[in-house]
PDB file of C-alpha atoms in Angstrom:
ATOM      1  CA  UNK M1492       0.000   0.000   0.000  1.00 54.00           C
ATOM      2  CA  UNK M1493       1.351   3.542  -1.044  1.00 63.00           C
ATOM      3  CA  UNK M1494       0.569   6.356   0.940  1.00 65.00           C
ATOM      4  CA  UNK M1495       0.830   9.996   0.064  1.00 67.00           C
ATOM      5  CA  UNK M1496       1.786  13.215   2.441  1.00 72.00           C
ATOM      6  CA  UNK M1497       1.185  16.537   1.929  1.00 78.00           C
ATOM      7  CA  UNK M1498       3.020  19.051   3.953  1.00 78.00           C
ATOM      8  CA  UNK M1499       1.408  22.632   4.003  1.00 81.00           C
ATOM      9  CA  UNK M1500       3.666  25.766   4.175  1.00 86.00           C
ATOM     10  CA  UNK M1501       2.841  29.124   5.209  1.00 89.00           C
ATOM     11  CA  UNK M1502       3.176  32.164   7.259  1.00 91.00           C
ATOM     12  CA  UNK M1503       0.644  33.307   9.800  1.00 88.00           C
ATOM     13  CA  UNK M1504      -1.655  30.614  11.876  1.00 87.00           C
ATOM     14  CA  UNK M1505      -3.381  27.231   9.835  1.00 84.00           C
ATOM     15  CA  UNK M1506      -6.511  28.792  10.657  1.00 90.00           C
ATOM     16  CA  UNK M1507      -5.525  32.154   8.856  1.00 94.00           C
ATOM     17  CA  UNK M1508      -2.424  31.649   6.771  1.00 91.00           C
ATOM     18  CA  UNK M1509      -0.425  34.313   4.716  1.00 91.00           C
ATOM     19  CA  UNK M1510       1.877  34.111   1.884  1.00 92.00           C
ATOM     20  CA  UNK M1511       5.073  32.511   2.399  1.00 92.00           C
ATOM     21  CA  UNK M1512       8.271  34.433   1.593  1.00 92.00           C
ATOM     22  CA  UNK M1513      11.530  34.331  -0.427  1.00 92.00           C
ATOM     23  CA  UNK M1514      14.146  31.940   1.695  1.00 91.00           C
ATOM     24  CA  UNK M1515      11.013  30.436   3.756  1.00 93.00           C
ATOM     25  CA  UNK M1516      11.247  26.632   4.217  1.00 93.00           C
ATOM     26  CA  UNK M1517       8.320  24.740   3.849  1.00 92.00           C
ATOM     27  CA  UNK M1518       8.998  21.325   4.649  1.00 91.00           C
ATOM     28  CA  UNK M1519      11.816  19.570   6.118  1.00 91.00           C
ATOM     29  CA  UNK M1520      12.611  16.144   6.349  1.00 91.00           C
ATOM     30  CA  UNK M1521      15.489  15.022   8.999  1.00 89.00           C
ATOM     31  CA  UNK M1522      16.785  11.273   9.598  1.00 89.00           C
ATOM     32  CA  UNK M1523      17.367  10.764  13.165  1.00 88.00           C
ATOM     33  CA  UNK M1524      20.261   8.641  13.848  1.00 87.00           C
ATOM     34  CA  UNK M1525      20.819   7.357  17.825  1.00 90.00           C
ATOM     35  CA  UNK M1526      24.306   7.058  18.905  1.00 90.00           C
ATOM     36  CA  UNK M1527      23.382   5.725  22.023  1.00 94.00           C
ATOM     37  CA  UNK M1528      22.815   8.926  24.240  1.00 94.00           C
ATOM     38  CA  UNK M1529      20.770  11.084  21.914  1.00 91.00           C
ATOM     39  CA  UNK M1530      19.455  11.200  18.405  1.00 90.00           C
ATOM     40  CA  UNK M1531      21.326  13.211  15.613  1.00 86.00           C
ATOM     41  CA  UNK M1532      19.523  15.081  12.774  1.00 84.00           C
ATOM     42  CA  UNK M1533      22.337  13.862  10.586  1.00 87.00           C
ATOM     43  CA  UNK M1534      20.972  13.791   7.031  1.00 91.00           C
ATOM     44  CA  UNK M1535      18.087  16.227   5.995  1.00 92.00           C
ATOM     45  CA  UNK M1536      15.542  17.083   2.660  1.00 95.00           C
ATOM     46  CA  UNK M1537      14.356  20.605   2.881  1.00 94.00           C
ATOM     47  CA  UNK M1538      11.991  21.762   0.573  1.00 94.00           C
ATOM     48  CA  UNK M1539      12.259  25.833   0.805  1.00 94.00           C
ATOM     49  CA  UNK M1540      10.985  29.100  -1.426  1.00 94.00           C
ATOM     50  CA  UNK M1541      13.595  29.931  -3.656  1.00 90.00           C
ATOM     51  CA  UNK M1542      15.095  33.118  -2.795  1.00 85.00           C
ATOM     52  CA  UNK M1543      16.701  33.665  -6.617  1.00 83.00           C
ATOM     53  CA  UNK M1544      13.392  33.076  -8.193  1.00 86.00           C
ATOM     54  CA  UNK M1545      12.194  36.998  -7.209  1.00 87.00           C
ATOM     55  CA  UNK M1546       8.910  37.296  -5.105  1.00 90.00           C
ATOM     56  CA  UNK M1547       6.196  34.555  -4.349  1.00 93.00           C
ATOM     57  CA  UNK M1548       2.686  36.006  -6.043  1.00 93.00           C
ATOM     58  CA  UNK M1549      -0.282  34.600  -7.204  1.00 93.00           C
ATOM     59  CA  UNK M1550       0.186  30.860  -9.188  1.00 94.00           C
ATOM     60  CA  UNK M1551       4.194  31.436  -8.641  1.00 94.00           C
ATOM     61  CA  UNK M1552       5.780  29.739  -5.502  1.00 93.00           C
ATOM     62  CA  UNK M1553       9.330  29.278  -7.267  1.00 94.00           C
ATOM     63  CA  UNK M1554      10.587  25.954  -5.235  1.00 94.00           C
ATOM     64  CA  UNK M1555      13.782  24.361  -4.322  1.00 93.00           C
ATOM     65  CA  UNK M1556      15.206  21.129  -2.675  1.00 95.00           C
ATOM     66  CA  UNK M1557      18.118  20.827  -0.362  1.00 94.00           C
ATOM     67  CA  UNK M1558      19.920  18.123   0.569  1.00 95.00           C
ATOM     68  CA  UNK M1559      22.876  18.129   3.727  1.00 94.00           C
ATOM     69  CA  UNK M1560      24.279  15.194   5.530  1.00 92.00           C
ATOM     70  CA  UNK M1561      27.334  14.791   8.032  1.00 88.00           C
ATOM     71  CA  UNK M1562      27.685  13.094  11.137  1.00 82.00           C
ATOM     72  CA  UNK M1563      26.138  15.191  13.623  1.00 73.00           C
ATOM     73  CA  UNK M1564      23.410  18.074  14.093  1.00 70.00           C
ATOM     74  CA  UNK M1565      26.422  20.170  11.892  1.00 78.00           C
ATOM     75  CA  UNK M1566      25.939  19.259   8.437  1.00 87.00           C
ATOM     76  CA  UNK M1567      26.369  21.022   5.244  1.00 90.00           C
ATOM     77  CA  UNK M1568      24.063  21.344   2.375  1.00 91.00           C
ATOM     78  CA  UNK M1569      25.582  18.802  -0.425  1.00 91.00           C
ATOM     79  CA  UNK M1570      23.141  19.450  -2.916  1.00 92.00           C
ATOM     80  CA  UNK M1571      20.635  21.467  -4.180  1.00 90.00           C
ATOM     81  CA  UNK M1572      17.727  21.928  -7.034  1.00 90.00           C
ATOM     82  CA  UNK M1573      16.489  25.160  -7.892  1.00 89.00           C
ATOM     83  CA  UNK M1574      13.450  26.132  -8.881  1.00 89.00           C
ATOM     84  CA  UNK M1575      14.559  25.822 -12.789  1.00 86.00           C
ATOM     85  CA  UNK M1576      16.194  22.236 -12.521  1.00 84.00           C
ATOM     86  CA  UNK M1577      19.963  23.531 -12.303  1.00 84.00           C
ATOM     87  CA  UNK M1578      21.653  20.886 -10.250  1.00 86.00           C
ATOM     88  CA  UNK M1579      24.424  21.842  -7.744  1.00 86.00           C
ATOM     89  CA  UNK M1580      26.117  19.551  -6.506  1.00 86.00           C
ATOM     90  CA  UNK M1581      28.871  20.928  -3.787  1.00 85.00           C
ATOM     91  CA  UNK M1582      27.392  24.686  -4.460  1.00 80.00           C
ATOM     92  CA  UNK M1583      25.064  26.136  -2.576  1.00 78.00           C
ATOM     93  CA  UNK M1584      23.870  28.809  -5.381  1.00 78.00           C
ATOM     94  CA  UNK M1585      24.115  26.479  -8.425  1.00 75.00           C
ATOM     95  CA  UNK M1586      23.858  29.606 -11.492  1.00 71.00           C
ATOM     96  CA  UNK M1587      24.385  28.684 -15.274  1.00 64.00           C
ATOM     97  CA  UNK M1588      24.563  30.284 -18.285  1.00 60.00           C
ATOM     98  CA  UNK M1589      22.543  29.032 -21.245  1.00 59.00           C
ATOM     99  CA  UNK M1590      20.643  26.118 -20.629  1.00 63.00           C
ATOM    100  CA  UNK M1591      22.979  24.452 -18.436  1.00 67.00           C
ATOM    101  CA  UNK M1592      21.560  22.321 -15.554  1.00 75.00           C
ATOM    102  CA  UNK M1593      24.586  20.829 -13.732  1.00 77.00           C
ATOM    103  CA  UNK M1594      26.810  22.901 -11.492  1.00 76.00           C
ATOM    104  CA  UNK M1595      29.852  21.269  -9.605  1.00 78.00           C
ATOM    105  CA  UNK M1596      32.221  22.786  -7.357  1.00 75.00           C
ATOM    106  CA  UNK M1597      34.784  20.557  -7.144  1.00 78.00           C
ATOM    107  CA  UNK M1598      38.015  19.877  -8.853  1.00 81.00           C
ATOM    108  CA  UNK M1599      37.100  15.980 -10.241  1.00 82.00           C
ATOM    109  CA  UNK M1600      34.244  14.607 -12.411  1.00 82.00           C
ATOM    110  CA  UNK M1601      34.320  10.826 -13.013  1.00 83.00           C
ATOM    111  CA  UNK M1602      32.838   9.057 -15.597  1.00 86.00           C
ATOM    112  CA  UNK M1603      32.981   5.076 -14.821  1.00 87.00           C
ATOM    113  CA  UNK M1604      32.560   3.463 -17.868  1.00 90.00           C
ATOM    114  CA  UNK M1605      34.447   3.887 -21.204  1.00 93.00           C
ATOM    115  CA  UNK M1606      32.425   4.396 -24.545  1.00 94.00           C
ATOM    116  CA  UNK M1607      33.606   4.731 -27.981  1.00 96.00           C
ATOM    117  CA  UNK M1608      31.207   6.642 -30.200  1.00 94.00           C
ATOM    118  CA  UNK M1609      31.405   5.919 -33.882  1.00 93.00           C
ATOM    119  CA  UNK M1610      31.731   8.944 -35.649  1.00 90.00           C
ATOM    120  CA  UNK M1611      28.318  10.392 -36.645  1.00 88.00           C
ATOM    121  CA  UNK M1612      26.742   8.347 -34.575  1.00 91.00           C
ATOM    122  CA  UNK M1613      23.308   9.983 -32.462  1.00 89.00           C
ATOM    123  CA  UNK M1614      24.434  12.423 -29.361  1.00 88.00           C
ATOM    124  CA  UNK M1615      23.905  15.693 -27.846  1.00 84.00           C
ATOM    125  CA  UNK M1616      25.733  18.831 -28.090  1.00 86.00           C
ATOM    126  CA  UNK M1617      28.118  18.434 -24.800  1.00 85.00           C
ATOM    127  CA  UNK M1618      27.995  14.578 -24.049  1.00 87.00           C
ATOM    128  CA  UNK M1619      31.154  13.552 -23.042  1.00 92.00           C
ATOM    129  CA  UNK M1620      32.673  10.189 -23.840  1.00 93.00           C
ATOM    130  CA  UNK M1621      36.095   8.255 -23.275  1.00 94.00           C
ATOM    131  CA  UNK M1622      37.861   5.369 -24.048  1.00 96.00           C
ATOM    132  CA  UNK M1623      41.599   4.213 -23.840  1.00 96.00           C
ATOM    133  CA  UNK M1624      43.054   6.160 -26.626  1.00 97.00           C
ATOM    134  CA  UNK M1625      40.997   9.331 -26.725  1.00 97.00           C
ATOM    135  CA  UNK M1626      38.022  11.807 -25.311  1.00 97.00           C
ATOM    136  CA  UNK M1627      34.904  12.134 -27.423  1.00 96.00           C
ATOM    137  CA  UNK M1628      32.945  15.561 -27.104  1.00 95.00           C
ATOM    138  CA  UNK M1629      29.395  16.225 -28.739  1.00 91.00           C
ATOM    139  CA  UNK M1630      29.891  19.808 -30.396  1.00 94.00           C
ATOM    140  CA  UNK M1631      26.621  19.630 -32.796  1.00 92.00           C
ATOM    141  CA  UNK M1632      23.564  17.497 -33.075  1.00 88.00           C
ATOM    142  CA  UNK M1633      25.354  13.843 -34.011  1.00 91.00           C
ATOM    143  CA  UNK M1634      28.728  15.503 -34.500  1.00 94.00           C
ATOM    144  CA  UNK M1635      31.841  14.008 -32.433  1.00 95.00           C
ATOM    145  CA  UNK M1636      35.353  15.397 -31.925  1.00 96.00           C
ATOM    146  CA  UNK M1637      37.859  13.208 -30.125  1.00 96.00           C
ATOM    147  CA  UNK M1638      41.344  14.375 -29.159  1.00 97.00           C
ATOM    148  CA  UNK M1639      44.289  11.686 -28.316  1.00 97.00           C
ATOM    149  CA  UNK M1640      44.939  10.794 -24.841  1.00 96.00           C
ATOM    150  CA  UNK M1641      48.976  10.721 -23.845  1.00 95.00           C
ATOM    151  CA  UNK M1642      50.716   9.066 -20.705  1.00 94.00           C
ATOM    152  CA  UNK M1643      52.458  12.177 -18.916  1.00 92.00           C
TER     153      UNK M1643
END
């Protein structure tokens, strides 16, 4: 059996609620962990008001999820999702140009397994690929470039 929660967010009382604000949270969602004298909020979900997204108004509550974890009530915020899909992931205020929707801060991006395009074959602009010999980029619709890998 599934079961479905609703969490309701707002300023003011239940009984006479106002509009919630830029930077509000709404919901939050903590995982208590006991460590044998007390329970840790150690990994949390909160679901908050976006405040990049300019002002909540009428049919616009601009949305975000954050997600922290660490080992004790201190924890930082690992990742986030704004209210347009950008991704950050070790960022705090993921921001793209373009249509980007991935935003690292870090200084390594791994990519398990190798693939070998054949040239021509279907991709999307910016898919990366790799292999033994070379790294394949998408520059076009279908397009690949490769450059040779060297020991070093």
């Amino acid at each position: 059996m599934s079961h479905l929660y609703w969490h309701r967010g707002s300023r003011g009382s239940s009984s006479a609620p106002t509009a919630v604000l830029q930077g509000d949270n709404v919901a939050a969602f903590h995982g208590l962990a006991y460590d044998g004298a007390q329970y840790l909020a150690s990994a949390s979900i909160i679901l908050g008001i976006d405040s990049q997204a300019g002002p909540v108004a009428l049919n616009y509550a601009p949305s975000n999820i954050r997600f922290s974890t660490g080992v004790d009530k201190y924890k930082p915020e690992r990742m986030r999702i704004n209210y347009n899909g950008i991704v950050g992931i070790g960022t705090t205020a993921p921001a793209l140009s373009g249509t980007g929707k991935l935003h690292m801060a870090g200084d390594t991006i791994r990519i398990d397994t190798p693939r070998t395009p054949a040239s021509g074959s279907n991709c999307y602009q910016g898919e990366i690929a790799w292999d033994s010999g070379f790294v394949y980029v998408c520059t076009a619709a279908n397009h690949w470039k490769r450059s040779a890998l060297a020991d070093y």
